[in-house]
PDB file of C-alpha atoms in Angstrom:
ATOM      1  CA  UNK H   1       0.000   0.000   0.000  1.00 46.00           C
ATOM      2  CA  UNK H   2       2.738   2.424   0.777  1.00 48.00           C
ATOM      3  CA  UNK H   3       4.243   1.748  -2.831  1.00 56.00           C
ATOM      4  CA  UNK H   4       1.047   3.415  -4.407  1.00 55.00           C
ATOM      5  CA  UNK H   5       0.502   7.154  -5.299  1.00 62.00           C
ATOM      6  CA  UNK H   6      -1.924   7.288  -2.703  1.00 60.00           C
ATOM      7  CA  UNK H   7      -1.305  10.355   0.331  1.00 72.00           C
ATOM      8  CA  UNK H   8       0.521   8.720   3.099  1.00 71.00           C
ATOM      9  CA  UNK H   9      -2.710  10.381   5.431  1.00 76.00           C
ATOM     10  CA  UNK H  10      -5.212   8.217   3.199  1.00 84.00           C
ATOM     11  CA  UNK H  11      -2.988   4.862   3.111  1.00 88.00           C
ATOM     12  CA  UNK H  12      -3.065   5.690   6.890  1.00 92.00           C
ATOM     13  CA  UNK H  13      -6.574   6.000   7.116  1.00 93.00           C
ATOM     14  CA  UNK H  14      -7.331   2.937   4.823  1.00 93.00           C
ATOM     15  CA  UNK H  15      -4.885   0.904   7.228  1.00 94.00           C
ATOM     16  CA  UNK H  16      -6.547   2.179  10.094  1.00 94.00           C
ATOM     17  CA  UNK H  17      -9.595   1.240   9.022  1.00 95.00           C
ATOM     18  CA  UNK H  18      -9.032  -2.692   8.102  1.00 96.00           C
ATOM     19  CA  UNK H  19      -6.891  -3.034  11.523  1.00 95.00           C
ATOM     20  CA  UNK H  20     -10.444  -1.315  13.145  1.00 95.00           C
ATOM     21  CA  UNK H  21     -12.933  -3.442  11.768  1.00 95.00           C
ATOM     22  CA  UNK H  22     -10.401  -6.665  11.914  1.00 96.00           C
ATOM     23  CA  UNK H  23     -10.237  -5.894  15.647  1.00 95.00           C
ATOM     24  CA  UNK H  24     -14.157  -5.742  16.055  1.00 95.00           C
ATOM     25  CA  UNK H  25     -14.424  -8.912  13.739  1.00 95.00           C
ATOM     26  CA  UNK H  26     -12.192 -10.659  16.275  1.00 95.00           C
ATOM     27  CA  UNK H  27     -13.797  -9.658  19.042  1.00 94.00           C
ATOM     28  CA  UNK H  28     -17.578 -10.328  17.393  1.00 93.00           C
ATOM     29  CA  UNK H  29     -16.570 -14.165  16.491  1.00 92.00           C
ATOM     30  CA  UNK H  30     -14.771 -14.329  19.886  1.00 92.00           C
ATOM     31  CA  UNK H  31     -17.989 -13.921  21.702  1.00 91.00           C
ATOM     32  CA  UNK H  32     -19.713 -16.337  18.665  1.00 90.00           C
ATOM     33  CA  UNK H  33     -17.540 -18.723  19.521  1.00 88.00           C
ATOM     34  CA  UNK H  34     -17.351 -18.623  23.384  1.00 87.00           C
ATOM     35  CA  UNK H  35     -21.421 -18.989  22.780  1.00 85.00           C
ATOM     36  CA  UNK H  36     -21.653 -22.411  21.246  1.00 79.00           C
ATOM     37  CA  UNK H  37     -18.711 -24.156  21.985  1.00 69.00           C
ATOM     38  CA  UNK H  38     -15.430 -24.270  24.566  1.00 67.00           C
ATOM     39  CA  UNK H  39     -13.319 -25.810  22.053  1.00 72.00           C
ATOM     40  CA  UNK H  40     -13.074 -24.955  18.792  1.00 78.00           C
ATOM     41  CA  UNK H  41      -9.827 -25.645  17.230  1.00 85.00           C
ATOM     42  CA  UNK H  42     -10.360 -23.692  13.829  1.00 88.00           C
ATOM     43  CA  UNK H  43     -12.146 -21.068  15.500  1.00 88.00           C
ATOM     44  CA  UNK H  44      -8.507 -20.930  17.610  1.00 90.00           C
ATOM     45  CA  UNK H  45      -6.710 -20.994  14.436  1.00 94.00           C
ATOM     46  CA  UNK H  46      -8.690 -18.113  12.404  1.00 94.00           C
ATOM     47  CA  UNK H  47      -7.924 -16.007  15.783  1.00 94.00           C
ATOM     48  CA  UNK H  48      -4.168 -16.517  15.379  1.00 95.00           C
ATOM     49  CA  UNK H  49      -4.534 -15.619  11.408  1.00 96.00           C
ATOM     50  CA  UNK H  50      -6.340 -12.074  12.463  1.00 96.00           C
ATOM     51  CA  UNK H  51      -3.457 -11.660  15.145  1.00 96.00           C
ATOM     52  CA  UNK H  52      -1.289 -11.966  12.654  1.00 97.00           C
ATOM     53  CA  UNK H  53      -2.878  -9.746  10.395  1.00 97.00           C
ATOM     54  CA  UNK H  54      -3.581  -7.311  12.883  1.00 97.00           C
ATOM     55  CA  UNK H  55       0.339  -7.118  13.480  1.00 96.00           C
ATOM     56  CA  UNK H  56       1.417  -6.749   9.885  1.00 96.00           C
ATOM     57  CA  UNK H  57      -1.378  -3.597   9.724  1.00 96.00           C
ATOM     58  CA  UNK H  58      -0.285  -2.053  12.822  1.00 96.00           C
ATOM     59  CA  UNK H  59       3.657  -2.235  11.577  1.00 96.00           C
ATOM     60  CA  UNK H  60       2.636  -1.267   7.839  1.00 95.00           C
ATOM     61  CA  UNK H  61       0.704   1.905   9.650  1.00 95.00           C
ATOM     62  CA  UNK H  62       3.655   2.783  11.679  1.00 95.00           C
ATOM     63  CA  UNK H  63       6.230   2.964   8.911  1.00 94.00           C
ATOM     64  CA  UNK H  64       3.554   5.124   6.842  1.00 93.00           C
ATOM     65  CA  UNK H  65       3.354   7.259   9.618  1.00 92.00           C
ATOM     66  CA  UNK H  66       6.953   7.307  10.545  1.00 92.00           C
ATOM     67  CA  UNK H  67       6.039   6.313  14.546  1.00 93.00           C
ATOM     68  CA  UNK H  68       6.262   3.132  16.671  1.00 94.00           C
ATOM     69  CA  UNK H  69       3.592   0.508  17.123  1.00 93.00           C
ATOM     70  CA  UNK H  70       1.986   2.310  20.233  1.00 94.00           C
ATOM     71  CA  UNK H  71       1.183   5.599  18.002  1.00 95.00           C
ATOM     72  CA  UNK H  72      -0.336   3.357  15.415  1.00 95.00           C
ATOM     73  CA  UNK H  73      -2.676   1.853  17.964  1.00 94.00           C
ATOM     74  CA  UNK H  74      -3.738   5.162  19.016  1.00 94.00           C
ATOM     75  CA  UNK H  75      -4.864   6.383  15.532  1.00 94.00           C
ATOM     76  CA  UNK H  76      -6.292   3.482  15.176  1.00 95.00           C
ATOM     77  CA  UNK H  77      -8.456   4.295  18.205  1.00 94.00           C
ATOM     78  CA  UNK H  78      -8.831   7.593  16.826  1.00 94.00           C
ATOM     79  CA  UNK H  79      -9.732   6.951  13.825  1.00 94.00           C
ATOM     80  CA  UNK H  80     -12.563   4.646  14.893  1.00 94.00           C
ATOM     81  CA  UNK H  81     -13.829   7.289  17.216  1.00 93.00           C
ATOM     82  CA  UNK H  82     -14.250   9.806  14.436  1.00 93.00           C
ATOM     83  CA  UNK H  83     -15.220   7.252  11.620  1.00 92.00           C
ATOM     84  CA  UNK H  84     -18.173   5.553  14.452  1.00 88.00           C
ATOM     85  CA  UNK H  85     -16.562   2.584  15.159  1.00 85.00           C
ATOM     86  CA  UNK H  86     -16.393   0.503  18.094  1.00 88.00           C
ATOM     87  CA  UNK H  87     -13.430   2.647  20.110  1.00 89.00           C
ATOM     88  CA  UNK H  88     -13.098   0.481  22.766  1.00 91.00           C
ATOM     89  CA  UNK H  89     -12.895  -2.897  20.543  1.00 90.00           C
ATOM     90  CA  UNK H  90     -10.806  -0.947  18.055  1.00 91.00           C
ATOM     91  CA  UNK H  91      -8.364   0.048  20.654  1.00 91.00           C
ATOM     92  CA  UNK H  92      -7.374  -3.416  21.896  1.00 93.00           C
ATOM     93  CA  UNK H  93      -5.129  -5.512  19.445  1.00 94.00           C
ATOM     94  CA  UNK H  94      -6.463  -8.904  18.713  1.00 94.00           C
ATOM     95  CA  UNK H  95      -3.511 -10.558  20.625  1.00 94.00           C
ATOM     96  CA  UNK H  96      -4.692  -8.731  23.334  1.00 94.00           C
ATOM     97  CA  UNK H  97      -8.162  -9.665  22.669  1.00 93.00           C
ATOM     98  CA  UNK H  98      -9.326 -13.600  24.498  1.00 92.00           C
ATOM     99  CA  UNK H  99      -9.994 -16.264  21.900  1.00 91.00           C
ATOM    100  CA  UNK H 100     -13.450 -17.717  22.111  1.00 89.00           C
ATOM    101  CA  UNK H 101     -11.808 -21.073  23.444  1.00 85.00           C
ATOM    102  CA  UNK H 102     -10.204 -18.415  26.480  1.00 88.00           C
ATOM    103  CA  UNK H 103     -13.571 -16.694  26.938  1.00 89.00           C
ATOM    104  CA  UNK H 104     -15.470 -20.355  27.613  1.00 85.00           C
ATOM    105  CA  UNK H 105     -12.906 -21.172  29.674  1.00 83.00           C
ATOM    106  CA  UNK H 106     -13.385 -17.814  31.796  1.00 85.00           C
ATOM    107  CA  UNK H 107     -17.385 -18.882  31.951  1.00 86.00           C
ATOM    108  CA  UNK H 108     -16.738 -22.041  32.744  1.00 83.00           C
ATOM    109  CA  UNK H 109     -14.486 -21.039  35.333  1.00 83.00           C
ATOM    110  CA  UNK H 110     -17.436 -19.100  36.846  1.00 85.00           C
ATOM    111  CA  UNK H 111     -19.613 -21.196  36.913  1.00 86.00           C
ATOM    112  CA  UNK H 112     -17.575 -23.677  39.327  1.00 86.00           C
ATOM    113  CA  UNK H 113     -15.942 -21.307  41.421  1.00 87.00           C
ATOM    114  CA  UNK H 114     -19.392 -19.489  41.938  1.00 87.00           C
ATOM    115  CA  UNK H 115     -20.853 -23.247  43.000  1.00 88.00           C
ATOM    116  CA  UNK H 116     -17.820 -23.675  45.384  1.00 86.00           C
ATOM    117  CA  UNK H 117     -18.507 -20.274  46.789  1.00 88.00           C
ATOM    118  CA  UNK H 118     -22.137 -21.416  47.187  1.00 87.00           C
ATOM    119  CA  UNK H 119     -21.275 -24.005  48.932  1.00 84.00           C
ATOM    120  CA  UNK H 120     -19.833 -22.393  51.485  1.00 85.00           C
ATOM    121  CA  UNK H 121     -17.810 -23.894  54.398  1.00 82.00           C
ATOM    122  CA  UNK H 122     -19.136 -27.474  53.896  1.00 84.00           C
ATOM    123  CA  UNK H 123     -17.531 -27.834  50.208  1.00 84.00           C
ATOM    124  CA  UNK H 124     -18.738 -29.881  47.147  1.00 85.00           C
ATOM    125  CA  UNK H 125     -17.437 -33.627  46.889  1.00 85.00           C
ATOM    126  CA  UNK H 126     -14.819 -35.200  44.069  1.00 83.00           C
ATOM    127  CA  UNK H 127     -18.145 -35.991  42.288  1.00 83.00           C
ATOM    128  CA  UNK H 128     -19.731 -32.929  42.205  1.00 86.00           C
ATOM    129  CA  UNK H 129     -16.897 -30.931  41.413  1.00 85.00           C
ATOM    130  CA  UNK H 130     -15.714 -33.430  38.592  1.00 83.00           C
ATOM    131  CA  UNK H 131     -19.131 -32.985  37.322  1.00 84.00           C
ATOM    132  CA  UNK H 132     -18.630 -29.033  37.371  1.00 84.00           C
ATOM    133  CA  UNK H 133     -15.111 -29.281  35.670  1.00 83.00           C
ATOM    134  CA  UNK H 134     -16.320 -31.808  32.928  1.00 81.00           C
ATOM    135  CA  UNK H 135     -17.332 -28.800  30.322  1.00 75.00           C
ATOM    136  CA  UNK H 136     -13.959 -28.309  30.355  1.00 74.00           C
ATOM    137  CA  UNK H 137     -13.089 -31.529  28.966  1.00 71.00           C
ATOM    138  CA  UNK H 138     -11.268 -34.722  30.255  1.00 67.00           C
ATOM    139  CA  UNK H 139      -7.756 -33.254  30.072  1.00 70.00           C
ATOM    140  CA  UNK H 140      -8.585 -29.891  31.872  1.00 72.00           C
ATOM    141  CA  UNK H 141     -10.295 -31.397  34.484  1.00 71.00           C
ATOM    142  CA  UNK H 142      -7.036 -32.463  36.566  1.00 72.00           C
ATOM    143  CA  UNK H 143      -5.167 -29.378  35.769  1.00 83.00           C
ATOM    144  CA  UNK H 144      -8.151 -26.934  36.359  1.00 82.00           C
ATOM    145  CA  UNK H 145      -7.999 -28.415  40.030  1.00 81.00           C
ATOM    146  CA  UNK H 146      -4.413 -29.057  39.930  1.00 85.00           C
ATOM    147  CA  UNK H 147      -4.478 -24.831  39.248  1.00 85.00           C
ATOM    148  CA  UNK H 148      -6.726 -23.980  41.676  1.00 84.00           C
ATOM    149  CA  UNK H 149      -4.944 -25.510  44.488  1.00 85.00           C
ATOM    150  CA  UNK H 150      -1.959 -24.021  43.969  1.00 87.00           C
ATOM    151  CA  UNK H 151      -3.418 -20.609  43.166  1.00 85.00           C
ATOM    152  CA  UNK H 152      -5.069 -21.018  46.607  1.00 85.00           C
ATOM    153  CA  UNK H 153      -8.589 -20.293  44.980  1.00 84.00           C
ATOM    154  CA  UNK H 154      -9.294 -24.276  46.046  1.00 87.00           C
ATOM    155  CA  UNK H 155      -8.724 -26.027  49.477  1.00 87.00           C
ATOM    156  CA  UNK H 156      -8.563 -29.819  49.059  1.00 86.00           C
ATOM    157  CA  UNK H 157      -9.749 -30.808  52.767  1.00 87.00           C
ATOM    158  CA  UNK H 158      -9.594 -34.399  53.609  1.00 87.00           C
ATOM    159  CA  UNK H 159     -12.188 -36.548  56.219  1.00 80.00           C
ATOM    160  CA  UNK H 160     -11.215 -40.343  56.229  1.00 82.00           C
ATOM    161  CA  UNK H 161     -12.105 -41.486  53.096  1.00 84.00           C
ATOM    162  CA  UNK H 162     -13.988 -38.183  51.879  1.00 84.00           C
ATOM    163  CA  UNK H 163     -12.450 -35.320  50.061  1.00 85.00           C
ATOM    164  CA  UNK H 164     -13.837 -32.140  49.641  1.00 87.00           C
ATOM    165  CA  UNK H 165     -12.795 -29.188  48.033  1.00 87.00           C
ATOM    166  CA  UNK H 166     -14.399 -25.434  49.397  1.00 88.00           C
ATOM    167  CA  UNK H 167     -13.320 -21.992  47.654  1.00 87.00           C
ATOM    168  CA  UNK H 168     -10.914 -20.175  49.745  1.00 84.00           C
ATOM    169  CA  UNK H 169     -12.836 -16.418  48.861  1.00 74.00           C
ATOM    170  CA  UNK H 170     -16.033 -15.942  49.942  1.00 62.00           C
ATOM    171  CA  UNK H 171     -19.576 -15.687  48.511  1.00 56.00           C
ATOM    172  CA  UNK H 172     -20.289 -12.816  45.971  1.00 49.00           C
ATOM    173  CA  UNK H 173     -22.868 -12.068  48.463  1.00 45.00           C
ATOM    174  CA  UNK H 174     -21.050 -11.333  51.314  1.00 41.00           C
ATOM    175  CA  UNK H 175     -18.442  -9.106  49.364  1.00 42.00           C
ATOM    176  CA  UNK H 176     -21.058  -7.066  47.981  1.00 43.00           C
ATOM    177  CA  UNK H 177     -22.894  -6.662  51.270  1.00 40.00           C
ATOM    178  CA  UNK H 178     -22.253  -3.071  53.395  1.00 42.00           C
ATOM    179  CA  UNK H 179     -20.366  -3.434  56.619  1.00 42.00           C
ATOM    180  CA  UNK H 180     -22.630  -3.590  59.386  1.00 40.00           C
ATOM    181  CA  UNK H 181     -22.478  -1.443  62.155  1.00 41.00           C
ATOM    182  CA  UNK H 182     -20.393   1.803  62.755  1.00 41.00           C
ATOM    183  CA  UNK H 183     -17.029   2.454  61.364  1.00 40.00           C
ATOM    184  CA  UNK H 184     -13.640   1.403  63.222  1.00 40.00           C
ATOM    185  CA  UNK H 185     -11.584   3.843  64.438  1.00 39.00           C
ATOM    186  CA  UNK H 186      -8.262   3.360  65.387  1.00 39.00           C
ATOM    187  CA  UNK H 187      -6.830   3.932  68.930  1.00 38.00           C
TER     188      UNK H 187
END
């Protein structure tokens, strides 16, 4: 593009807007994706082809403007804002952006850590939890746990032949509730 007759500030605006409306594109099927399925290994591999093609925009708009990759992003964002585009989407690079595989994953993760948090003090069971983690599939079932643990999110407690596992934070409830009662003061 930068080998035409064309004004570097209208190469830069036709660059800026295919890196705009790939960004959005990403994001839209990203969301398509994380819909109907948790796994979707070409939906994966059309994400890394618009990452890539998002990166070869952004660097072919920074050598027509003569400025690093950060000032590229920026008119991108700008000129989405003054074109009516999506500023926010159009301001995030796509390898920036979650993959519809990582946004399932993030819902599914949720879901279980919200039943674990219902759950309270008294835990769910192997069982229950297994049942929980098996959206994720029969490989990321052990590591999800596996994760947990040792992020601390997950306490594995054991009674004789029992296991149970209860979320170490506490319910959405209670961290949305007021304080009750006057303030502290210190003395």
């Amino acid at each position: 593009m930068t080998d035409t007759f064309a004004q570097p500030s209208d190469a830069a605006d036709a660059i800026a807007e295919q890196a705009a409306r790939l960004r959005q594109e990403a994001h839209r099927d990203a969301r398509a994706t994380a819909e109907f399925s948790s796994v979707n290994p070409m939906a994966e591999m059309q994400h890394m082809v618009k990452v890539e093609r998002d990166n070869a925009l952004v660097e072919c708009l920074s050598y027509v403007l003569d400025a690093d990759e950060a000032a590229a992003d920026a008119y991108i964002a700008r000129w989405a804002a003054a074109n009516g585009g999506d500023v926010e989407t159009a301001a995030v690079r796509v390898k920036e952006q979650p993959s519809g595989t990582q946004l399932a994953q993030q819902r599914e993760d949720a879901k279980i850590v919200g039943a674990l948090r219902e759950a309270g003090t008294a835990g769910l069971s192997k069982t229950a939890l297994d049942r929980l983690i098996a959206p994720l599939g029969w490989r990321a079932q052990h590591y999800w746990l596996k994760e947990a643990i040792e992020a601390g999110t997950v306490i594995e407690q054991r009674h004789g032949r029992s296991t149970r596992y209860v979320c170490t934070t506490p319910p959405a409830s209670l961290l949305a509730a007021p304080a009750v009662g006057g303030t502290a003061t210190q003395g």
